[in-house]
Coordinates of C-alpha atoms in Angstrom, one line a residue:
M141 CA -33.9 2.0 7.8
K142 CA -30.2 1.2 7.5
A143 CA -28.9 -1.8 6.0
L144 CA -25.3 -3.0 6.3
M145 CA -23.7 -6.0 3.9
V146 CA -20.3 -7.8 5.3
V147 CA -18.5 -9.3 2.2
L148 CA -16.3 -12.5 3.6
D149 CA -13.7 -13.0 0.7
G150 CA -13.3 -16.8 0.3
A151 CA -15.9 -17.9 2.9
S152 CA -17.1 -21.2 2.1
F153 CA -20.6 -22.8 2.7
H154 CA -19.2 -26.1 3.1
V155 CA -16.7 -24.9 5.8
M156 CA -19.5 -22.7 7.5
E157 CA -21.6 -26.0 8.0
R158 CA -18.7 -28.0 9.5
L159 CA -17.7 -25.0 11.7
R160 CA -21.1 -23.2 12.8
S161 CA -21.2 -24.4 16.2
E162 CA -17.8 -23.0 16.9
L163 CA -18.8 -19.3 15.7
P164 CA -21.1 -17.9 17.9
T165 CA -21.9 -14.7 15.8
F166 CA -22.9 -16.7 12.8
S167 CA -24.7 -19.1 15.0
R168 CA -26.8 -16.1 16.2
M169 CA -27.4 -15.3 13.2
I170 CA -28.4 -18.3 11.9
E171 CA -31.1 -18.5 15.0
E172 CA -32.3 -15.2 14.5
G173 CA -32.1 -14.8 10.7
A174 CA -31.9 -16.6 7.2
Y175 CA -29.1 -18.5 6.1
G176 CA -27.9 -20.8 3.2
P177 CA -25.4 -21.3 0.4
L178 CA -24.8 -18.7 -1.9
T179 CA -24.3 -19.8 -5.7
S180 CA -21.5 -17.6 -7.4
S181 CA -20.6 -16.2 -10.8
T182 CA -18.7 -18.5 -13.4
P183 CA -16.5 -18.3 -13.1
S184 CA -16.3 -17.9 -9.6
L185 CA -13.4 -15.3 -9.1
T186 CA -13.2 -12.5 -6.7
P187 CA -13.3 -9.4 -9.3
V188 CA -16.0 -11.5 -11.4
A189 CA -18.2 -12.6 -8.6
L190 CA -18.1 -9.4 -6.4
A191 CA -19.1 -7.5 -9.9
S192 CA -22.3 -10.0 -10.0
L193 CA -22.9 -9.2 -6.3
F194 CA -22.9 -5.5 -6.5
T195 CA -24.8 -5.0 -9.8
G196 CA -27.2 -8.1 -9.7
F197 CA -26.2 -9.2 -12.9
G198 CA -24.3 -12.3 -14.5
P199 CA -20.8 -11.5 -16.1
E200 CA -22.3 -11.3 -19.5
V201 CA -23.7 -8.1 -18.8
H202 CA -21.9 -6.3 -16.2
G203 CA -18.5 -7.1 -18.2
V204 CA -16.4 -8.2 -15.8
I205 CA -15.5 -11.7 -17.3
S206 CA -12.2 -12.2 -16.1
P207 CA -9.3 -10.6 -13.9
K208 CA -7.8 -8.6 -17.2
I209 CA -10.7 -7.6 -19.8
F210 CA -9.5 -7.3 -23.3
V211 CA -11.1 -4.1 -25.5
K212 CA -10.2 -3.4 -29.1
G213 CA -7.4 -0.8 -29.4
R214 CA -5.6 -1.4 -26.2
R215 CA -2.2 -3.1 -26.3
I216 CA -2.8 -7.0 -25.1
Q217 CA -0.6 -6.1 -22.1
R218 CA -2.6 -2.9 -21.0
A219 CA -6.1 -4.8 -20.7
V220 CA -8.8 -3.0 -18.8
S221 CA -8.4 -4.4 -15.0
A222 CA -10.9 -5.8 -13.1
F223 CA -10.1 -4.3 -10.6
S224 CA -11.3 -0.2 -11.6
S225 CA -14.7 1.1 -12.3
E226 CA -13.7 1.2 -15.6
S227 CA -14.7 -2.4 -16.0
L228 CA -18.5 -2.0 -15.6
K229 CA -20.8 -1.8 -17.9
V230 CA -23.9 -1.1 -15.6
D231 CA -24.4 0.5 -12.5
P232 CA -23.6 -1.1 -8.9
I233 CA -26.2 -0.9 -6.0
W234 CA -24.1 1.9 -4.6
A235 CA -24.8 3.9 -7.8
T236 CA -28.7 2.7 -8.0
L237 CA -29.1 3.8 -4.3
S238 CA -27.4 7.0 -4.3
K239 CA -29.4 7.9 -7.3
R240 CA -32.5 7.4 -5.2
G241 CA -31.2 9.8 -2.6
L242 CA -29.7 7.7 0.1
K243 CA -26.3 8.0 1.6
V244 CA -24.0 5.0 1.1
L245 CA -20.5 4.0 2.1
I246 CA -18.5 1.5 0.8
T247 CA -15.5 0.5 2.5
S248 CA -13.7 -1.8 -0.2
A249 CA -15.0 -3.4 -3.6
P250 CA -12.7 -4.1 -6.6
Q251 CA -14.8 -2.0 -9.1
A252 CA -15.7 1.4 -7.0
L253 CA -12.7 3.7 -8.0
P254 CA -12.1 6.0 -9.4
D255 CA -15.2 7.4 -9.1
K256 CA -17.2 7.5 -12.4
W257 CA -20.4 8.2 -11.0
K258 CA -19.9 11.6 -8.6
L259 CA -23.0 11.4 -6.9
P260 CA -23.9 13.1 -4.0
G261 CA -24.0 10.9 -0.8
L262 CA -21.7 8.2 -2.4
T263 CA -18.2 7.6 -0.4
L264 CA -16.2 5.2 -2.1
M265 CA -13.3 3.9 -0.5
D266 CA -10.8 1.0 -1.4
P267 CA -7.9 0.6 0.2
Y268 CA -6.2 -1.7 -2.2
R269 CA -5.6 1.3 -4.2
A270 CA -2.9 2.6 -1.2
R271 CA -1.1 0.0 -2.5
P272 CA 0.9 0.6 -5.9
K273 CA 2.2 -2.3 -7.2
E274 CA 5.5 -1.1 -8.4
L275 CA 6.1 0.3 -4.3
S276 CA 4.4 -2.4 -2.4
E277 CA 6.4 -5.4 -2.5
G278 CA 7.7 -7.6 0.6
T279 CA 11.6 -7.7 1.0
V280 CA 14.5 -8.2 2.8
L281 CA 16.8 -5.5 4.3
K282 CA 20.5 -6.7 4.9
V283 CA 23.1 -5.0 6.9
G284 CA 24.2 -2.2 4.7
S285 CA 22.4 0.2 2.0
N286 CA 19.1 -1.1 1.0
Q287 CA 16.4 0.1 -1.7
A288 CA 12.4 -0.5 -0.6
A289 CA 9.5 1.0 -1.6
G290 CA 11.6 3.4 -3.6
V291 CA 13.5 4.9 -0.7
T292 CA 17.2 4.0 1.1
W293 CA 16.9 2.2 4.0
E294 CA 20.1 2.0 6.0
V295 CA 20.9 -1.1 8.4
S296 CA 23.4 -1.9 11.0
K297 CA 24.1 -4.5 13.4
E298 CA 25.5 -4.8 16.6
G299 CA 25.3 -7.5 18.5
G300 CA 21.6 -8.8 18.6
K301 CA 20.1 -5.4 18.0
F302 CA 19.4 -3.9 14.8
T303 CA 19.7 -0.2 13.7
I304 CA 17.3 0.5 10.9
S305 CA 17.5 4.6 9.4
F306 CA 14.8 5.6 6.8
P307 CA 13.4 8.9 5.6
S308 CA 10.4 10.2 7.6
G309 CA 9.4 13.8 7.0
D310 CA 11.9 16.5 6.4
G311 CA 14.7 14.3 8.3
K312 CA 15.5 10.7 9.0
G313 CA 13.7 8.0 11.2
T314 CA 15.3 5.5 13.3
V315 CA 14.1 2.2 14.9
E316 CA 16.1 -0.3 16.9
L317 CA 15.2 -3.9 17.2
E318 CA 16.2 -7.2 18.3
N319 CA 16.3 -10.5 17.0
G320 CA 12.7 -11.7 16.5
Q321 CA 11.3 -8.5 17.4
W322 CA 8.6 -7.0 15.0
S323 CA 8.1 -3.4 14.7
S324 CA 5.1 -1.1 15.4
P325 CA 3.8 0.5 12.3
I326 CA 6.5 2.6 10.5
A327 CA 5.7 5.8 8.5
F328 CA 8.6 6.8 5.9
S329 CA 8.8 9.2 3.1
A330 CA 8.3 8.4 -0.2
T331 CA 7.8 9.8 -4.0
Y332 CA 5.1 8.1 -6.0
R333 CA 4.4 9.4 -9.5
K334 CA 7.0 12.5 -8.7
S335 CA 4.6 13.7 -5.5
K336 CA 5.8 13.0 -2.0
V337 CA 3.7 10.5 -0.1
E338 CA 3.9 8.7 3.3
G339 CA 4.2 4.8 3.7
I340 CA 3.3 2.6 6.3
T341 CA 5.1 -0.7 6.8
F342 CA 6.2 -3.2 9.4
L343 CA 10.0 -4.6 10.0
H344 CA 10.7 -7.9 11.7
A345 CA 14.3 -8.7 12.7
R346 CA 15.8 -12.1 12.1
A347 CA 19.2 -13.5 12.7
E348 CA 21.0 -12.2 10.0
D349 CA 18.4 -9.3 8.4
V350 CA 15.1 -7.8 8.2
Y351 CA 12.3 -8.1 6.8
F352 CA 9.7 -5.4 5.0
S353 CA 6.7 -5.5 4.6
P354 CA 4.7 -4.4 1.5
A355 CA 3.7 -1.1 2.3
S356 CA 0.6 1.2 1.9
F357 CA 0.8 5.1 0.8
T358 CA -1.0 8.2 0.8
T359 CA -1.5 8.1 -2.8
G360 CA -4.9 10.2 -3.0
E361 CA -6.5 7.3 -5.0
W362 CA -8.0 5.2 -2.7
S363 CA -11.2 7.2 -1.6
N364 CA -13.6 9.5 -3.3
D365 CA -13.4 11.3 0.2
P366 CA -9.7 12.8 0.8
D367 CA -10.5 14.2 4.1
L368 CA -11.9 10.6 5.3
A369 CA -8.8 9.0 4.2
S370 CA -6.6 11.7 5.5
A371 CA -8.3 10.8 8.9
V372 CA -8.4 6.9 8.3
W373 CA -4.3 7.3 7.7
E374 CA -4.0 9.8 11.0
E375 CA -6.7 7.4 13.3
V376 CA -5.8 3.7 11.6
S377 CA -3.2 3.4 9.6
R378 CA -0.2 5.1 11.5
K379 CA -1.4 3.1 14.5
Q380 CA -2.4 -0.1 13.4
G381 CA -0.5 -0.6 10.3
M382 CA -2.4 -0.8 6.7
L383 CA -1.1 -4.0 5.9
L384 CA -3.7 -5.4 3.7
D385 CA -3.5 -9.2 3.1
G386 CA -1.0 -12.2 4.1
D387 CA 2.4 -11.5 2.3
Y388 CA 2.1 -14.8 0.1
K389 CA 4.5 -13.5 -2.2
S390 CA 7.5 -13.1 -0.1
L391 CA 6.1 -16.6 1.4
E392 CA 6.2 -18.1 -2.6
K393 CA 9.6 -17.0 -3.0
G394 CA 11.2 -17.8 0.5
L395 CA 11.6 -14.6 2.1
I396 CA 9.9 -14.9 4.9
S397 CA 8.6 -17.7 7.0
F398 CA 5.3 -20.0 7.2
E399 CA 4.7 -18.2 10.9
E400 CA 6.1 -14.7 9.7
Y401 CA 3.0 -15.2 6.9
L402 CA 0.6 -16.2 9.4
E403 CA 1.8 -12.8 11.5
T404 CA 1.2 -10.7 8.6
V405 CA -2.3 -12.4 7.9
R406 CA -3.2 -11.3 11.8
L407 CA -2.0 -7.6 11.2
S408 CA -4.1 -7.8 8.1
F409 CA -6.9 -8.5 9.8
N410 CA -6.0 -5.9 12.5
F411 CA -6.1 -3.2 10.2
F412 CA -9.8 -4.3 8.6
L413 CA -11.4 -4.6 12.0
S414 CA -10.2 -1.1 13.1
Y415 CA -10.5 0.6 10.0
T416 CA -13.8 -0.9 9.0
S417 CA -15.1 0.1 12.8
Y418 CA -13.6 3.5 12.7
V419 CA -15.2 4.5 8.8
L420 CA -18.7 3.2 9.9
R421 CA -19.3 5.0 13.1
R422 CA -17.8 8.2 11.4
S423 CA -19.7 8.3 8.8
E424 CA -23.3 8.6 7.7
W425 CA -24.8 6.0 5.7
D426 CA -28.3 4.4 5.1
F427 CA -26.4 1.5 3.4
A428 CA -22.7 0.4 3.8
S429 CA -20.6 -2.6 2.3
T430 CA -17.4 -3.7 4.4
Y431 CA -15.1 -6.2 3.4
L432 CA -12.5 -8.7 5.0
P433 CA -9.9 -11.1 3.3
T434 CA -8.7 -13.1 6.3
I435 CA -10.6 -16.8 5.3
D436 CA -9.6 -16.2 1.4
N437 CA -5.7 -15.3 2.6
V438 CA -5.6 -18.3 5.0
Q439 CA -7.7 -21.0 2.4
H440 CA -5.5 -20.5 -0.7
L441 CA -2.4 -21.3 1.0
L442 CA -3.8 -24.3 3.7
Y443 CA -6.9 -26.0 2.7
G444 CA -5.5 -28.5 0.8
V445 CA -3.2 -29.0 4.0
D446 CA -5.2 -31.2 5.9
D447 CA -3.0 -31.1 9.2
A448 CA -3.1 -27.0 8.9
F449 CA -7.3 -27.1 9.1
T450 CA -7.2 -25.7 12.6
L451 CA -5.5 -22.7 11.1
V452 CA -8.5 -22.4 8.5
V453 CA -10.6 -22.3 11.9
E454 CA -9.1 -19.9 13.1
A455 CA -9.6 -17.7 9.6
Y456 CA -13.5 -18.3 10.2
R457 CA -13.2 -17.4 14.3
M458 CA -11.6 -13.9 13.2
A459 CA -14.4 -13.7 10.4
D460 CA -16.9 -14.4 13.5
R461 CA -15.2 -11.6 15.6
F462 CA -15.4 -9.0 12.2
V463 CA -19.0 -9.5 12.1
G464 CA -20.0 -9.6 15.5
S465 CA -18.0 -6.1 15.9
Q466 CA -20.7 -4.6 13.2
L467 CA -23.7 -6.2 14.5
G468 CA -26.3 -3.5 16.0
L469 CA -25.1 -0.8 13.2
A470 CA -28.0 -1.2 11.0
D471 CA -31.4 -2.5 11.1
V472 CA -30.5 -5.1 8.5
I473 CA -27.5 -7.1 7.9
F474 CA -26.0 -9.2 5.2
V475 CA -23.5 -11.2 5.3
V476 CA -22.4 -12.8 2.3
S477 CA -19.1 -14.5 0.3
D478 CA -18.0 -14.2 -3.3
H479 CA -17.2 -18.0 -3.6
G480 CA -16.1 -21.2 -1.9
V481 CA -12.9 -23.3 -2.1
V482 CA -11.6 -26.4 -3.1
K483 CA -8.4 -28.5 -2.8
V484 CA -5.8 -28.5 -5.5
R485 CA -2.9 -30.7 -6.2
K486 CA -1.0 -28.9 -8.7
R487 CA -0.8 -25.3 -10.8
V488 CA -1.0 -24.8 -14.4
N489 CA 0.7 -21.7 -15.7
V490 CA -0.8 -20.9 -18.8
N491 CA 1.8 -18.5 -20.0
S492 CA 4.3 -20.6 -19.5
L493 CA 3.1 -23.5 -21.7
L494 CA 2.7 -21.0 -24.3
R495 CA 6.2 -19.9 -23.9
D496 CA 7.2 -23.3 -24.6
I497 CA 5.3 -23.6 -27.6
N498 CA 7.2 -20.0 -28.9
V499 CA 3.9 -18.3 -29.2
L500 CA 4.7 -16.0 -25.9
K501 CA 8.1 -14.7 -26.3
T502 CA 10.6 -13.5 -23.3
G503 CA 13.4 -11.5 -22.8
E504 CA 15.5 -9.7 -20.2
R505 CA 12.9 -7.8 -19.1
G506 CA 9.9 -10.5 -19.2
I507 CA 7.6 -11.0 -21.6
D508 CA 8.7 -9.4 -25.4
W509 CA 5.0 -7.5 -26.2
S510 CA 6.3 -7.2 -29.8
R511 CA 7.1 -10.9 -30.6
T512 CA 4.3 -12.3 -28.7
K513 CA 1.2 -13.9 -30.6
A514 CA -0.7 -15.1 -27.6
Y515 CA -1.3 -14.1 -23.7
Y516 CA -3.6 -15.6 -21.0
G517 CA -5.2 -13.4 -18.7
G518 CA -6.8 -15.1 -16.2
G519 CA -10.2 -16.3 -15.5
G520 CA -10.0 -18.7 -18.9
V521 CA -9.7 -16.3 -21.2
L522 CA -6.6 -16.7 -24.0
R523 CA -6.3 -13.9 -26.1
I524 CA -4.5 -13.4 -29.4
N525 CA -2.4 -10.6 -30.1
L526 CA -4.3 -9.8 -33.3
K527 CA -3.2 -7.0 -35.5
G528 CA -6.2 -3.8 -36.2
R529 CA -7.8 -5.5 -32.7
E530 CA -5.0 -4.9 -30.2
E531 CA -2.8 -2.0 -30.9
D532 CA 0.3 -2.9 -31.6
G533 CA -1.0 -6.5 -32.6
V534 CA 1.4 -9.0 -34.2
V535 CA -1.0 -11.7 -35.9
S536 CA -2.8 -11.2 -39.1
K537 CA -6.4 -12.2 -39.5
T538 CA -5.1 -15.1 -42.1
E539 CA -2.6 -16.6 -39.8
F540 CA -5.2 -16.2 -36.6
P541 CA -7.3 -19.7 -37.2
K542 CA -4.1 -21.5 -37.9
L543 CA -2.7 -20.5 -34.9
V544 CA -5.8 -20.8 -32.3
R545 CA -5.5 -24.9 -33.7
Y546 CA -2.0 -24.8 -33.1
I547 CA -2.5 -23.4 -29.4
V548 CA -5.8 -25.8 -28.8
K549 CA -3.7 -29.1 -30.1
H550 CA -0.7 -28.5 -27.6
L551 CA -2.7 -27.3 -24.8
D552 CA -5.3 -30.3 -25.5
A553 CA -2.6 -32.8 -25.4
L554 CA -1.0 -31.7 -22.2
R555 CA -1.5 -34.9 -19.6
D556 CA -0.5 -35.1 -16.1
P557 CA 2.4 -37.1 -16.1
E558 CA 1.8 -38.6 -12.8
T559 CA -1.5 -39.6 -13.6
G560 CA -2.1 -39.2 -17.2
E561 CA -5.3 -37.4 -17.2
K562 CA -5.8 -34.4 -19.0
V563 CA -5.1 -31.5 -17.4
F564 CA -8.0 -29.3 -19.5
V565 CA -11.5 -30.7 -19.3
S566 CA -12.8 -28.2 -22.0
I567 CA -10.9 -26.1 -24.2
V568 CA -13.3 -23.7 -26.5
S569 CA -12.4 -21.9 -29.3
T570 CA -13.3 -20.0 -32.4
E571 CA -12.1 -19.7 -36.1
V572 CA -13.4 -16.1 -35.7
P573 CA -11.6 -13.1 -33.5
A574 CA -13.4 -12.8 -30.5
E575 CA -15.3 -9.5 -29.7
D576 CA -14.4 -7.2 -26.5
R577 CA -13.9 -8.5 -23.8
G578 CA -14.3 -12.0 -25.0
A579 CA -11.9 -15.0 -25.2
D580 CA -10.4 -16.3 -28.5
V581 CA -9.8 -19.3 -26.2
F582 CA -11.5 -20.5 -23.5
L583 CA -9.7 -22.7 -21.1
T584 CA -11.1 -25.0 -18.2
V585 CA -9.1 -27.2 -16.1
G586 CA -10.0 -30.5 -14.1
E587 CA -10.3 -30.9 -10.3
G588 CA -7.6 -30.6 -8.7
Y589 CA -5.6 -28.1 -10.7
S590 CA -5.2 -24.3 -10.3
I591 CA -4.8 -22.2 -13.7
S592 CA -2.6 -19.2 -13.1
S593 CA -1.5 -16.4 -15.4
T594 CA 2.0 -16.0 -14.0
L595 CA 5.0 -16.6 -16.0
R596 CA 7.0 -19.5 -14.5
E597 CA 9.9 -21.9 -15.0
E598 CA 7.8 -24.8 -15.3
G599 CA 4.1 -25.0 -17.0
L600 CA 2.9 -27.5 -14.8
E601 CA 4.1 -28.0 -10.9
S602 CA 3.1 -29.8 -8.0
V603 CA 1.9 -27.8 -5.1
K604 CA 4.3 -27.1 -1.9
P605 CA 2.3 -27.3 1.2
Y606 CA 2.7 -24.6 3.4
R607 CA 4.6 -22.7 0.1
T608 CA 2.1 -22.2 -2.6
I609 CA -1.6 -22.2 -2.7
T610 CA -3.0 -25.3 -2.1
G611 CA -6.9 -24.2 -2.3
D612 CA -8.7 -22.2 -5.1
H613 CA -11.9 -21.4 -6.7
G614 CA -13.0 -20.5 -9.9
Y615 CA -13.5 -23.2 -12.5
Y616 CA -14.5 -26.7 -11.0
R617 CA -18.2 -25.6 -10.3
G618 CA -18.4 -27.8 -7.3
E619 CA -17.6 -26.7 -3.7
D620 CA -16.1 -23.6 -5.0
M621 CA -19.3 -22.3 -6.2
Y622 CA -20.9 -22.0 -3.0
G623 CA -20.1 -19.1 -0.4
V624 CA -22.6 -18.1 2.2
F625 CA -25.7 -15.8 2.5
L626 CA -26.7 -15.0 6.0
T627 CA -29.1 -12.2 7.0
M628 CA -30.8 -10.9 10.2
G629 CA -32.7 -8.0 11.1
D630 CA -36.0 -6.1 11.2
K631 CA -37.5 -6.9 8.2
I632 CA -35.7 -10.6 8.5
R633 CA -37.9 -13.7 9.1
K634 CA -36.2 -16.0 11.6
G635 CA -34.9 -19.2 11.3
V636 CA -35.4 -19.7 7.3
R637 CA -32.7 -21.9 5.4
V638 CA -32.6 -20.4 1.9
K639 CA -32.1 -23.2 -0.5
D640 CA -31.7 -21.5 -3.9
A641 CA -29.9 -18.0 -3.5
K642 CA -27.4 -16.7 -6.0
I643 CA -24.7 -14.2 -5.8
V644 CA -27.5 -12.0 -8.3
D645 CA -30.1 -12.1 -5.7
V646 CA -28.4 -9.9 -2.9
A647 CA -28.4 -6.7 -4.5
P648 CA -32.4 -6.6 -5.9
T649 CA -32.9 -8.2 -2.1
I650 CA -31.1 -5.2 -0.3
C651 CA -33.1 -2.4 -2.5
R652 CA -36.1 -4.1 -1.9
V653 CA -35.1 -3.6 1.9
L654 CA -33.9 0.0 1.6
G655 CA -37.7 0.3 -0.7
V656 CA -35.8 1.0 -3.7
N657 CA -37.8 -1.5 -6.2
N658 CA -38.1 -2.0 -10.1
N659 CA -34.6 -2.3 -10.9
R660 CA -33.6 -4.4 -13.4
S661 CA -31.4 -7.3 -12.7
D662 CA -30.7 -10.8 -13.8
G663 CA -31.3 -11.7 -9.7
R664 CA -34.7 -12.3 -7.8
V665 CA -35.9 -10.3 -4.6
L666 CA -35.2 -13.4 -2.0
M667 CA -38.9 -12.7 -0.7
E668 CA -38.9 -16.1 1.3
V669 CA -36.2 -14.2 3.8
L670 CA -38.5 -11.1 3.8
L671 CA -41.2 -10.4 6.5
T672 CA -43.1 -8.3 4.1

């Protein structure tokens, strides 16, 4: 018996209901299997929800409560990342199944690596760990000498043709591009943490300059199987590129056009389609989990732009094609998502608000942590930089309750100048400092507002269609709470409409299909979809 789970980041049940007749693979699964909404975790954020999906537990048990997880003895700016196996307090499904002797393949999961389980037959991969933050931002190359991804790129122009030179192997590589032309994947030499690595990028020639897409690298950190990672690099990354998301950051900064952003989404989809197909067919597995970010990429940017809904539809069609490419590879297939989506009209930059009330300090290099008293790490979690709890904390225990009241007072008073409504609908605080992984102040925004930890000029700003996010999820307990659940195969009933599936139910259901029972979980086995 082989089981496959396909994770479609951001696939919304409410959108799927609208489009299902236009999506042949999903329509087939609905007719021949079981289908319904999948209630996400609270908050319905990707790392939190996926931890619940893979473990079968809620955030209070698995420990991933927000993108940044604050624990005692660490600097406030060095919180545990939710995109690391270090964040999990319980075993995920891949460890559970591996311990029972099954062969498991994970193609991408935020908490898969580094491999702390070291189990035979367990293959863990996460292409996002091939994209180190310090080397992987999109940029623009101008005529002359440029620095990108830590290396020098020389650009010259004659007429409408650019010539770009870059380090490659032991020598120099060169590519020529006409105005408007995209390059094929370009492999270049770089240095990461004092080691020589190879990077992969795309270039796009414009009228006066060249766009350089976010690069991925042979870091050696994105799989516990070096041979498989090397094979993927040679057979997929070098041929298809390894762009992992649409380049939203460059779009927001004004470095690329909306049309260029859409092309980066397509290039990302092409990578995941080829990568997933290659790894599934090359590896031996009893259970595998695959991942696609395309819907989430497009919905964040365009869901709130009514005129752009056709592009959201296209993202769902791409996801339908992605799932279709994997049908027939397993006896049972599950298609799930981590959350839905809602429209937003304004963005709340919490750390900018903290800066404006003088509890977060900045300097020439960004946040001055030696003078910062409070910090928002995402997921609604605001943490005080407390002495004795945070390393190098600056707030005393006697100052703590007064500081919390001060912050709550100012945030509670924040109103939207256009509507007069409160921005924060709930602010929960305590006079006692939170324990590990907890919030000193927990924030919830109202419908129509997106909440961000990014430090920007304004604390409250309107979204910009085609430039910034207009769709979000996490805090609203509305349509953003409902992802999708589909399953089809040998042990699955046909034509079942699932009414009460929760994200914590998926792992125990897959375990039951594979004959692994009696595992502790917050979820239940979805017996209504199973034949036995």
